[in-house]
mmCIF file of C-alpha atoms and ligand atoms in Angstrom:
data_model
loop_
_atom_site.group_PDB
_atom_site.id
_atom_site.type_symbol
_atom_site.label_atom_id
_atom_site.label_comp_id
_atom_site.label_asym_id
_atom_site.label_seq_id
_atom_site.Cartn_x
_atom_site.Cartn_y
_atom_site.Cartn_z
ATOM 1 C CA MET A 20 0.000 0.000 0.000
ATOM 2 C CA LEU A 21 1.218 3.483 -0.751
ATOM 3 C CA THR A 22 1.795 5.814 2.132
ATOM 4 C CA THR A 23 4.424 8.403 2.800
ATOM 5 C CA SER A 24 6.039 5.817 5.034
ATOM 6 C CA ASN A 25 7.325 4.260 1.803
ATOM 7 C CA VAL A 26 9.233 7.441 1.231
ATOM 8 C CA SER A 27 12.437 8.242 3.034
ATOM 9 C CA GLY A 28 14.669 11.274 2.742
ATOM 10 C CA PRO A 29 13.812 14.706 1.412
ATOM 11 C CA PRO A 30 10.937 15.050 -1.040
ATOM 12 C CA GLU A 31 11.671 14.422 -4.691
ATOM 13 C CA ARG A 32 11.803 17.761 -6.501
ATOM 14 C CA ILE A 33 9.641 17.558 -9.585
ATOM 15 C CA ILE A 34 8.239 19.666 -12.405
ATOM 16 C CA ILE A 35 5.025 18.280 -13.895
ATOM 17 C CA ASP A 36 4.747 18.843 -17.651
ATOM 18 C CA CYS A 37 1.188 18.051 -18.641
ATOM 19 C CA ASP A 38 -1.948 18.696 -20.693
ATOM 20 C CA PRO A 39 -4.912 18.431 -18.305
ATOM 21 C CA GLY A 40 -6.867 16.361 -19.257
ATOM 22 C CA HIS A 41 -8.824 14.323 -16.709
ATOM 23 C CA ASP A 42 -6.061 11.850 -15.903
ATOM 24 C CA ASP A 43 -3.467 14.649 -15.726
ATOM 25 C CA ALA A 44 -5.721 16.450 -13.247
ATOM 26 C CA ILE A 45 -5.946 13.350 -11.056
ATOM 27 C CA ALA A 46 -2.164 12.967 -11.259
ATOM 28 C CA ILE A 47 -1.550 16.593 -10.232
ATOM 29 C CA LEU A 48 -3.939 16.288 -7.285
ATOM 30 C CA MET A 49 -2.206 13.078 -6.185
ATOM 31 C CA ALA A 50 1.184 14.789 -6.298
ATOM 32 C CA LEU A 51 -0.020 17.875 -4.437
ATOM 33 C CA ALA A 52 -1.476 15.645 -1.717
ATOM 34 C CA MET A 53 1.944 14.192 -0.900
ATOM 35 C CA PRO A 54 4.259 17.129 -0.081
ATOM 36 C CA GLU A 55 6.406 14.944 2.166
ATOM 37 C CA ALA A 56 7.266 12.840 -0.861
ATOM 38 C CA LEU A 57 6.967 15.193 -3.810
ATOM 39 C CA ASP A 58 8.014 18.835 -3.945
ATOM 40 C CA VAL A 59 6.175 20.260 -6.954
ATOM 41 C CA LEU A 60 8.365 23.131 -8.205
ATOM 42 C CA GLY A 61 5.969 23.986 -10.990
ATOM 43 C CA VAL A 62 3.478 22.772 -13.537
ATOM 44 C CA THR A 63 4.173 23.397 -17.208
ATOM 45 C CA THR A 64 1.507 22.854 -19.821
ATOM 46 C CA VAL A 65 1.428 22.131 -23.508
ATOM 47 C CA ALA A 66 -0.997 21.678 -26.357
ATOM 48 C CA GLY A 67 -2.122 18.078 -26.112
ATOM 49 C CA ASN A 68 -5.474 16.873 -24.883
ATOM 50 C CA ALA A 69 -6.732 20.402 -25.607
ATOM 51 C CA SER A 70 -5.230 23.708 -26.722
ATOM 52 C CA ALA A 71 -2.376 25.188 -24.699
ATOM 53 C CA GLY A 72 -4.730 27.917 -23.450
ATOM 54 C CA PHE A 73 -7.177 25.412 -22.017
ATOM 55 C CA THR A 74 -4.561 23.044 -20.571
ATOM 56 C CA SER A 75 -2.832 25.926 -18.817
ATOM 57 C CA GLU A 76 -6.068 27.272 -17.386
ATOM 58 C CA ASN A 77 -7.007 23.748 -16.299
ATOM 59 C CA ALA A 78 -3.686 23.276 -14.524
ATOM 60 C CA SER A 79 -4.200 26.531 -12.605
ATOM 61 C CA ILE A 80 -7.721 25.458 -11.648
ATOM 62 C CA ILE A 81 -6.425 22.106 -10.424
ATOM 63 C CA CYS A 82 -3.630 23.651 -8.337
ATOM 64 C CA ALA A 83 -6.161 26.024 -6.742
ATOM 65 C CA LEU A 84 -8.519 23.097 -6.052
ATOM 66 C CA GLY A 85 -5.609 21.170 -4.597
ATOM 67 C CA ARG A 86 -5.100 24.015 -2.121
ATOM 68 C CA ARG A 87 -1.815 25.006 -3.724
ATOM 69 C CA PRO A 88 -2.645 28.139 -5.744
ATOM 70 C CA ASN A 89 0.943 29.326 -5.433
ATOM 71 C CA VAL A 90 2.465 26.485 -7.398
ATOM 72 C CA PRO A 91 3.775 28.204 -10.548
ATOM 73 C CA VAL A 92 1.841 27.223 -13.672
ATOM 74 C CA ARG A 93 3.335 28.181 -17.031
ATOM 75 C CA ARG A 94 1.760 27.879 -20.451
ATOM 76 C CA GLY A 95 3.971 26.220 -23.049
ATOM 77 C CA CYS A 96 4.071 25.316 -26.702
ATOM 78 C CA SER A 97 0.876 25.725 -28.665
ATOM 79 C CA ARG A 98 1.662 23.088 -31.279
ATOM 80 C CA PRO A 99 4.013 20.179 -31.964
ATOM 81 C CA LEU A 100 7.492 20.767 -33.415
ATOM 82 C CA VAL A 101 6.690 19.553 -36.925
ATOM 83 C CA ARG A 102 3.327 17.862 -37.118
ATOM 84 C CA ARG A 103 -0.043 19.586 -37.390
ATOM 85 C CA PHE A 104 -1.666 19.733 -33.943
ATOM 86 C CA VAL A 105 -4.363 17.119 -33.349
ATOM 87 C CA ASP A 106 -5.910 17.271 -29.866
ATOM 88 C CA ALA A 107 -7.710 14.622 -27.808
ATOM 89 C CA THR A 108 -10.891 16.582 -27.122
ATOM 90 C CA ALA A 109 -12.830 13.534 -28.293
ATOM 91 C CA PHE A 110 -11.773 11.934 -25.004
ATOM 92 C CA HIS A 111 -11.549 14.969 -22.720
ATOM 93 C CA GLY A 112 -14.102 17.402 -24.164
ATOM 94 C CA GLU A 113 -13.543 20.794 -25.736
ATOM 95 C CA SER A 114 -12.056 22.340 -22.581
ATOM 96 C CA GLY A 115 -9.876 19.311 -21.886
ATOM 97 C CA LEU A 116 -11.676 19.077 -18.547
ATOM 98 C CA ASP A 117 -15.323 18.770 -19.493
ATOM 99 C CA GLY A 118 -17.631 17.381 -16.840
ATOM 100 C CA LEU A 119 -16.538 19.827 -14.149
ATOM 101 C CA PRO A 120 -19.556 22.153 -13.935
ATOM 102 C CA GLU A 121 -17.608 24.707 -11.899
ATOM 103 C CA ARG A 122 -14.849 24.939 -14.479
ATOM 104 C CA SER A 123 -15.866 28.268 -16.033
ATOM 105 C CA ALA A 124 -16.506 29.927 -12.674
ATOM 106 C CA LEU A 125 -13.179 28.672 -11.332
ATOM 107 C CA ALA A 126 -11.403 29.864 -14.467
ATOM 108 C CA SER A 127 -12.827 33.353 -14.136
ATOM 109 C CA SER A 128 -11.564 33.646 -10.558
ATOM 110 C CA LEU A 129 -7.960 32.785 -11.429
ATOM 111 C CA PRO A 130 -5.311 35.493 -11.106
ATOM 112 C CA ALA A 131 -3.739 36.802 -14.322
ATOM 113 C CA GLU A 132 -1.622 34.236 -16.110
ATOM 114 C CA SER A 133 2.174 34.594 -15.893
ATOM 115 C CA ALA A 134 3.767 35.912 -19.073
ATOM 116 C CA GLN A 135 6.703 33.527 -18.705
ATOM 117 C CA HIS A 136 6.728 30.702 -21.254
ATOM 118 C CA ALA A 137 6.888 27.137 -19.923
ATOM 119 C CA VAL A 138 10.109 26.450 -21.816
ATOM 120 C CA ASP A 139 11.766 29.469 -20.166
ATOM 121 C CA PHE A 140 10.396 28.408 -16.776
ATOM 122 C CA LEU A 141 11.897 24.947 -17.266
ATOM 123 C CA ILE A 142 15.248 26.413 -18.265
ATOM 124 C CA GLN A 143 15.286 28.956 -15.451
ATOM 125 C CA THR A 144 14.184 26.491 -12.766
ATOM 126 C CA LEU A 145 16.645 23.835 -13.865
ATOM 127 C CA THR A 146 19.512 26.277 -14.276
ATOM 128 C CA THR A 147 19.087 27.724 -10.802
ATOM 129 C CA ALA A 148 18.279 24.426 -9.048
ATOM 130 C CA SER A 149 20.838 23.427 -6.439
ATOM 131 C CA GLU A 150 20.139 19.730 -7.089
ATOM 132 C CA PRO A 151 18.952 17.944 -10.242
ATOM 133 C CA VAL A 152 15.188 17.865 -10.714
ATOM 134 C CA THR A 153 12.901 15.060 -11.944
ATOM 135 C CA LEU A 154 10.681 15.858 -14.924
ATOM 136 C CA VAL A 155 7.262 14.245 -14.716
ATOM 137 C CA CYS A 156 6.053 14.117 -18.309
ATOM 138 C CA LEU A 157 2.357 13.418 -18.798
ATOM 139 C CA ALA A 158 1.857 14.943 -22.234
ATOM 140 C CA PRO A 159 3.436 15.378 -25.661
ATOM 141 C CA LEU A 160 7.109 16.195 -25.080
ATOM 142 C CA THR A 161 7.223 19.472 -27.032
ATOM 143 C CA ASN A 162 8.197 21.691 -24.070
ATOM 144 C CA ILE A 163 10.934 19.346 -22.910
ATOM 145 C CA ALA A 164 12.392 18.999 -26.410
ATOM 146 C CA MET A 165 12.318 22.770 -26.841
ATOM 147 C CA ALA A 166 14.086 23.322 -23.504
ATOM 148 C CA LEU A 167 16.804 20.839 -24.511
ATOM 149 C CA ILE A 168 17.179 22.521 -27.889
ATOM 150 C CA LYS A 169 17.213 26.060 -26.494
ATOM 151 C CA ALA A 170 19.466 25.346 -23.511
ATOM 152 C CA PRO A 171 21.203 21.957 -23.876
ATOM 153 C CA GLU A 172 23.133 22.585 -20.657
ATOM 154 C CA VAL A 173 19.969 22.013 -18.606
ATOM 155 C CA ALA A 174 20.396 18.283 -19.286
ATOM 156 C CA GLY A 175 22.925 18.267 -16.461
ATOM 157 C CA LYS A 176 20.235 19.428 -14.050
ATOM 158 C CA ILE A 177 17.666 16.791 -15.013
ATOM 159 C CA LYS A 178 17.812 13.867 -12.602
ATOM 160 C CA GLU A 179 15.359 11.724 -14.508
ATOM 161 C CA VAL A 180 12.581 12.009 -17.060
ATOM 162 C CA VAL A 181 9.580 9.853 -16.184
ATOM 163 C CA PHE A 182 7.313 9.802 -19.216
ATOM 164 C CA MET A 183 3.842 8.313 -19.639
ATOM 165 C CA GLY A 184 3.487 7.074 -23.190
ATOM 166 C CA GLY A 185 4.447 4.508 -25.744
ATOM 167 C CA ALA A 186 3.357 0.917 -26.076
ATOM 168 C CA ARG A 187 4.654 -2.420 -27.277
ATOM 169 C CA ARG A 188 2.133 -5.124 -26.372
ATOM 170 C CA ALA A 189 -0.798 -2.702 -26.088
ATOM 171 C CA GLY A 190 -0.416 -1.334 -29.625
ATOM 172 C CA GLY A 191 -1.772 2.166 -29.560
ATOM 173 C CA ASN A 192 -4.699 4.141 -28.271
ATOM 174 C CA VAL A 193 -4.935 6.736 -31.065
ATOM 175 C CA SER A 194 -3.573 4.720 -33.976
ATOM 176 C CA PRO A 195 -3.067 0.979 -34.325
ATOM 177 C CA CYS A 196 0.521 1.386 -33.127
ATOM 178 C CA ALA A 197 0.918 4.767 -31.392
ATOM 179 C CA THR A 198 -0.142 6.352 -28.130
ATOM 180 C CA PHE A 199 -1.374 9.900 -27.869
ATOM 181 C CA ASN A 200 1.576 11.473 -26.060
ATOM 182 C CA VAL A 201 3.998 10.172 -28.677
ATOM 183 C CA LEU A 202 1.880 10.534 -31.810
ATOM 184 C CA CYS A 203 0.842 14.102 -30.990
ATOM 185 C CA ASP A 204 4.483 15.195 -31.225
ATOM 186 C CA PRO A 205 6.624 12.278 -32.427
ATOM 187 C CA HIS A 206 9.581 14.514 -33.254
ATOM 188 C CA ALA A 207 9.695 15.930 -29.731
ATOM 189 C CA ALA A 208 9.480 12.389 -28.349
ATOM 190 C CA HIS A 209 12.408 11.450 -30.581
ATOM 191 C CA VAL A 210 14.477 14.407 -29.313
ATOM 192 C CA VAL A 211 13.844 13.578 -25.649
ATOM 193 C CA ILE A 212 14.159 9.799 -25.915
ATOM 194 C CA ASP A 213 17.350 10.185 -27.924
ATOM 195 C CA SER A 214 18.833 12.789 -25.557
ATOM 196 C CA GLY A 215 20.818 10.461 -23.328
ATOM 197 C CA LEU A 216 18.904 11.639 -20.251
ATOM 198 C CA SER A 217 18.022 9.090 -17.608
ATOM 199 C CA LEU A 218 14.599 8.021 -18.866
ATOM 200 C CA THR A 219 11.822 5.874 -17.448
ATOM 201 C CA VAL A 220 8.869 5.149 -19.700
ATOM 202 C CA ILE A 221 5.614 4.182 -18.014
ATOM 203 C CA SER A 222 4.112 2.545 -21.060
ATOM 204 C CA LEU A 223 0.504 1.971 -21.994
ATOM 205 C CA ASP A 224 1.324 -1.734 -21.563
ATOM 206 C CA ALA A 225 1.493 -0.976 -17.836
ATOM 207 C CA THR A 226 -1.122 1.757 -17.488
ATOM 208 C CA SER A 227 -3.722 -0.203 -19.448
ATOM 209 C CA GLN A 228 -3.715 -2.694 -16.563
ATOM 210 C CA VAL A 229 -5.061 0.040 -14.261
ATOM 211 C CA ILE A 230 -8.790 0.279 -14.853
ATOM 212 C CA ILE A 231 -11.275 2.801 -13.470
ATOM 213 C CA SER A 232 -13.758 0.260 -12.124
ATOM 214 C CA GLU A 233 -17.135 0.872 -10.484
ATOM 215 C CA GLN A 234 -15.543 -0.152 -7.214
ATOM 216 C CA VAL A 235 -12.851 2.524 -7.529
ATOM 217 C CA LEU A 236 -15.481 5.134 -8.325
ATOM 218 C CA GLU A 237 -17.465 4.069 -5.282
ATOM 219 C CA GLU A 238 -14.405 4.313 -3.050
ATOM 220 C CA MET A 239 -13.592 7.783 -4.355
ATOM 221 C CA GLY A 240 -17.252 8.726 -3.969
ATOM 222 C CA ARG A 241 -17.184 7.789 -0.293
ATOM 223 C CA LEU A 242 -14.446 10.330 0.471
ATOM 224 C CA LYS A 243 -15.848 13.528 1.887
ATOM 225 C CA SER A 244 -13.555 16.392 0.862
ATOM 226 C CA ASP A 245 -14.311 18.856 -1.926
ATOM 227 C CA VAL A 246 -11.152 17.685 -3.713
ATOM 228 C CA ALA A 247 -12.219 14.040 -3.623
ATOM 229 C CA ARG A 248 -15.644 15.065 -4.932
ATOM 230 C CA MET A 249 -13.942 16.746 -7.885
ATOM 231 C CA GLY A 250 -11.752 13.695 -8.402
ATOM 232 C CA HIS A 251 -14.845 11.506 -8.413
ATOM 233 C CA ARG A 252 -16.554 13.761 -10.922
ATOM 234 C CA LEU A 253 -13.538 13.814 -13.213
ATOM 235 C CA LEU A 254 -13.142 10.037 -13.186
ATOM 236 C CA THR A 255 -16.859 9.433 -13.631
ATOM 237 C CA TYR A 256 -17.044 11.795 -16.593
ATOM 238 C CA PHE A 257 -13.921 10.305 -18.178
ATOM 239 C CA ASN A 258 -15.333 6.802 -17.805
ATOM 240 C CA ARG A 259 -18.767 7.716 -19.088
ATOM 241 C CA ARG A 260 -17.515 9.698 -22.081
ATOM 242 C CA ARG A 261 -15.541 6.716 -23.329
ATOM 243 C CA MET A 262 -18.534 4.487 -22.851
ATOM 244 C CA ASP A 263 -20.882 6.908 -24.627
ATOM 245 C CA VAL A 264 -18.613 7.993 -27.446
ATOM 246 C CA TYR A 265 -16.615 4.846 -28.027
ATOM 247 C CA GLY A 266 -18.811 2.107 -26.667
ATOM 248 C CA TYR A 267 -16.157 1.041 -24.177
ATOM 249 C CA SER A 268 -17.431 -1.222 -21.464
ATOM 250 C CA ALA A 269 -17.366 0.309 -17.988
ATOM 251 C CA ASP A 270 -14.322 -1.728 -17.123
ATOM 252 C CA LYS A 271 -12.122 -0.593 -19.985
ATOM 253 C CA THR A 272 -11.154 2.997 -19.213
ATOM 254 C CA THR A 273 -7.556 3.124 -18.084
ATOM 255 C CA LEU A 274 -5.932 5.459 -15.608
ATOM 256 C CA ASN A 275 -2.786 6.556 -17.410
ATOM 257 C CA ASP A 276 -1.054 9.647 -16.008
ATOM 258 C CA PRO A 277 -1.636 8.910 -12.290
ATOM 259 C CA CYS A 278 0.567 5.838 -12.747
ATOM 260 C CA VAL A 279 3.587 8.146 -13.025
ATOM 261 C CA ILE A 280 2.888 9.705 -9.638
ATOM 262 C CA ALA A 281 2.259 6.263 -8.150
ATOM 263 C CA TYR A 282 5.607 5.188 -9.587
ATOM 264 C CA LEU A 283 7.461 8.082 -7.975
ATOM 265 C CA LEU A 284 5.803 7.303 -4.663
ATOM 266 C CA ASP A 285 6.494 3.583 -4.719
ATOM 267 C CA ARG A 286 8.577 2.128 -7.534
ATOM 268 C CA THR A 287 8.287 -1.382 -6.126
ATOM 269 C CA VAL A 288 4.770 -1.830 -7.489
ATOM 270 C CA PHE A 289 5.997 -1.493 -11.086
ATOM 271 C CA ARG A 290 8.128 -3.843 -13.187
ATOM 272 C CA GLY A 291 10.174 -3.204 -16.289
ATOM 273 C CA LYS A 292 13.394 -3.824 -18.148
ATOM 274 C CA PRO A 293 16.172 -1.681 -19.593
ATOM 275 C CA ALA A 294 15.600 -1.303 -23.318
ATOM 276 C CA ASN A 295 16.315 0.717 -26.386
ATOM 277 C CA VAL A 296 13.270 2.778 -27.280
ATOM 278 C CA ALA A 297 13.069 4.438 -30.687
ATOM 279 C CA VAL A 298 10.218 6.501 -32.129
ATOM 280 C CA SER A 299 9.019 6.058 -35.690
ATOM 281 C CA ILE A 300 9.143 9.496 -37.324
ATOM 282 C CA ASP A 301 9.701 8.644 -40.991
ATOM 283 C CA SER A 302 6.675 6.570 -41.892
ATOM 284 C CA GLU A 303 3.085 7.823 -42.061
ATOM 285 C CA LEU A 304 1.939 4.228 -41.482
ATOM 286 C CA THR A 305 3.784 3.781 -38.182
ATOM 287 C CA LEU A 306 4.207 7.424 -37.146
ATOM 288 C CA GLY A 307 4.662 7.727 -33.398
ATOM 289 C CA MET A 308 5.144 4.022 -32.826
ATOM 290 C CA THR A 309 7.597 3.162 -30.065
ATOM 291 C CA VAL A 310 9.933 0.417 -31.232
ATOM 292 C CA VAL A 311 11.128 -1.261 -28.064
ATOM 293 C CA ASP A 312 14.148 -3.524 -28.093
ATOM 294 C CA LEU A 313 14.045 -5.467 -24.834
ATOM 295 C CA ASP A 314 16.386 -8.215 -25.983
ATOM 296 C CA ARG A 315 19.255 -6.295 -27.584
ATOM 297 C CA ARG A 316 18.348 -7.454 -31.102
ATOM 298 C CA SER A 317 18.866 -4.074 -32.739
ATOM 299 C CA GLY A 318 22.384 -3.389 -31.552
ATOM 300 C CA ARG A 319 21.128 -0.029 -30.312
ATOM 301 C CA ASN A 320 22.150 1.086 -26.828
ATOM 302 C CA VAL A 321 19.846 0.926 -23.838
ATOM 303 C CA ASN A 322 18.324 4.383 -23.414
ATOM 304 C CA ALA A 323 15.368 3.796 -21.109
ATOM 305 C CA LEU A 324 13.815 1.739 -18.381
ATOM 306 C CA TRP A 325 10.684 0.370 -20.067
ATOM 307 C CA ILE A 326 7.925 -0.211 -17.497
ATOM 308 C CA ASP A 327 5.280 -2.655 -18.670
ATOM 309 C CA GLU A 328 3.908 -4.394 -15.574
ATOM 310 C CA VAL A 329 2.158 -2.941 -12.570
ATOM 311 C CA ASP A 330 0.357 -4.026 -9.446
ATOM 312 C CA ALA A 331 -2.882 -2.289 -10.489
ATOM 313 C CA PRO A 332 -4.705 -2.566 -7.135
ATOM 314 C CA ALA A 333 -1.679 -0.920 -5.469
ATOM 315 C CA VAL A 334 -1.836 2.044 -7.875
ATOM 316 C CA LEU A 335 -5.575 2.447 -7.348
ATOM 317 C CA ARG A 336 -5.055 2.236 -3.594
ATOM 318 C CA SER A 337 -2.376 4.938 -3.825
ATOM 319 C CA MET A 338 -4.781 7.211 -5.668
ATOM 320 C CA ILE A 339 -7.532 6.720 -3.085
ATOM 321 C CA ASP A 340 -5.040 7.201 -0.243
ATOM 322 C CA ALA A 341 -3.721 10.420 -1.775
ATOM 323 C CA PHE A 342 -7.216 11.831 -2.202
ATOM 324 C CA GLY A 343 -8.039 10.664 1.311
ATOM 325 C CA ARG A 344 -5.352 12.991 2.592
ATOM 326 C CA TYR A 345 -7.405 16.007 1.578
ATOM 327 C CA GLU A 346 -9.910 14.936 4.237
ATOM 328 C CA VAL A 347 -7.667 15.141 7.205
ATOM 329 C CA ARG A 348 -6.083 18.511 6.835
ATOM 330 C CA ALA A 349 -5.532 21.409 4.548
ATOM 331 C CA ILE A 350 -2.479 20.683 2.446
ATOM 332 C CA ASP A 351 -0.804 24.007 2.040
ATOM 333 C CA THR A 352 2.901 24.567 1.954
HETATM 334 C C1 BDR B 30 -2.142 9.883 -22.532
HETATM 335 O O1 BDR B 30 -2.814 10.649 -23.533
HETATM 336 C C2 BDR B 30 -3.626 11.622 -22.941
HETATM 337 O O2 BDR B 30 -4.865 11.695 -23.552
HETATM 338 C C3 BDR B 30 -3.723 11.277 -21.482
HETATM 339 O O3 BDR B 30 -3.833 12.459 -20.705
HETATM 340 C C4 BDR B 30 -2.436 10.535 -21.218
HETATM 341 O O4 BDR B 30 -1.395 11.444 -20.913
HETATM 342 C C5 BDR B 30 -2.593 8.442 -22.633
HETATM 343 O O5 BDR B 30 -2.258 7.908 -23.880
HETATM 344 CA CA1 CA B 31 -1.832 13.707 -20.267
#
């Protein structure tokens, strides 16, 4: 079970790069609930599930809901490096966070957005950090690629990139062979995966084992805090939309981005192997496919830890536990 007792030493310093997005929102709220384990230095947003304007506004709303309105939120790139932008509003709704009736009211009460670009925030925060920082990547990798291109020296300040995306066994979720976070900006994924940074990939092979079941919804629904109520609403909407729009059965919607936070909190509930991961960028047929060499057949060097197995009940328990923490006290640092 995931508790802060699994975590020793100072909190892991992280920047969350994301595109909220229902599952991003759940992931952010999980991270904010665990300040003893995770020190969220900032949240950077990118065009992904919805436009960069919406994802940035959504991130600010989520930080305010999570009782951490002072966490810096910075809006990032508005389109992929090369490819035409294709969003995932079919899954997340026009705003990226449809199903939250208070969304518009919450958005209108936000303070003015910072003028600093996410890429500059990443560069500035990394450059001035006394210790290397972990990048929690829950979205297309455009901002991270841009930061590495604009200021390659920041690589020395990145402890690890933990990226949700890619698949081998699971195929894809937006094409027969590609997952959204890679296909949306395959060239950025190539830049980051090829960068030589310490990289952990929480693949769809793993996250697709973590299902938003009726039982999970009931457990979340039993929690009393306003934050848990929002979490319940987000998960319920996300589940229902897939059922309505895509005919998924109730037990098929997967909880993707929160797996990254669960991983940072307790790595022992995940399994993977060192591998070479390469992104297909030259073929329209396989664009965005992650080609994963687990058995050293390609002769290419290991460049990632490829996570493809997870103790799903443990991840779901960690999510419920994190949201449960909003009951007991105000989390404000
Ligand atoms: C990923 O794509 C997005 O739609 C989700 O937020 C998640 O980051 C899953 O493939
Ligand atoms: Ca996401």
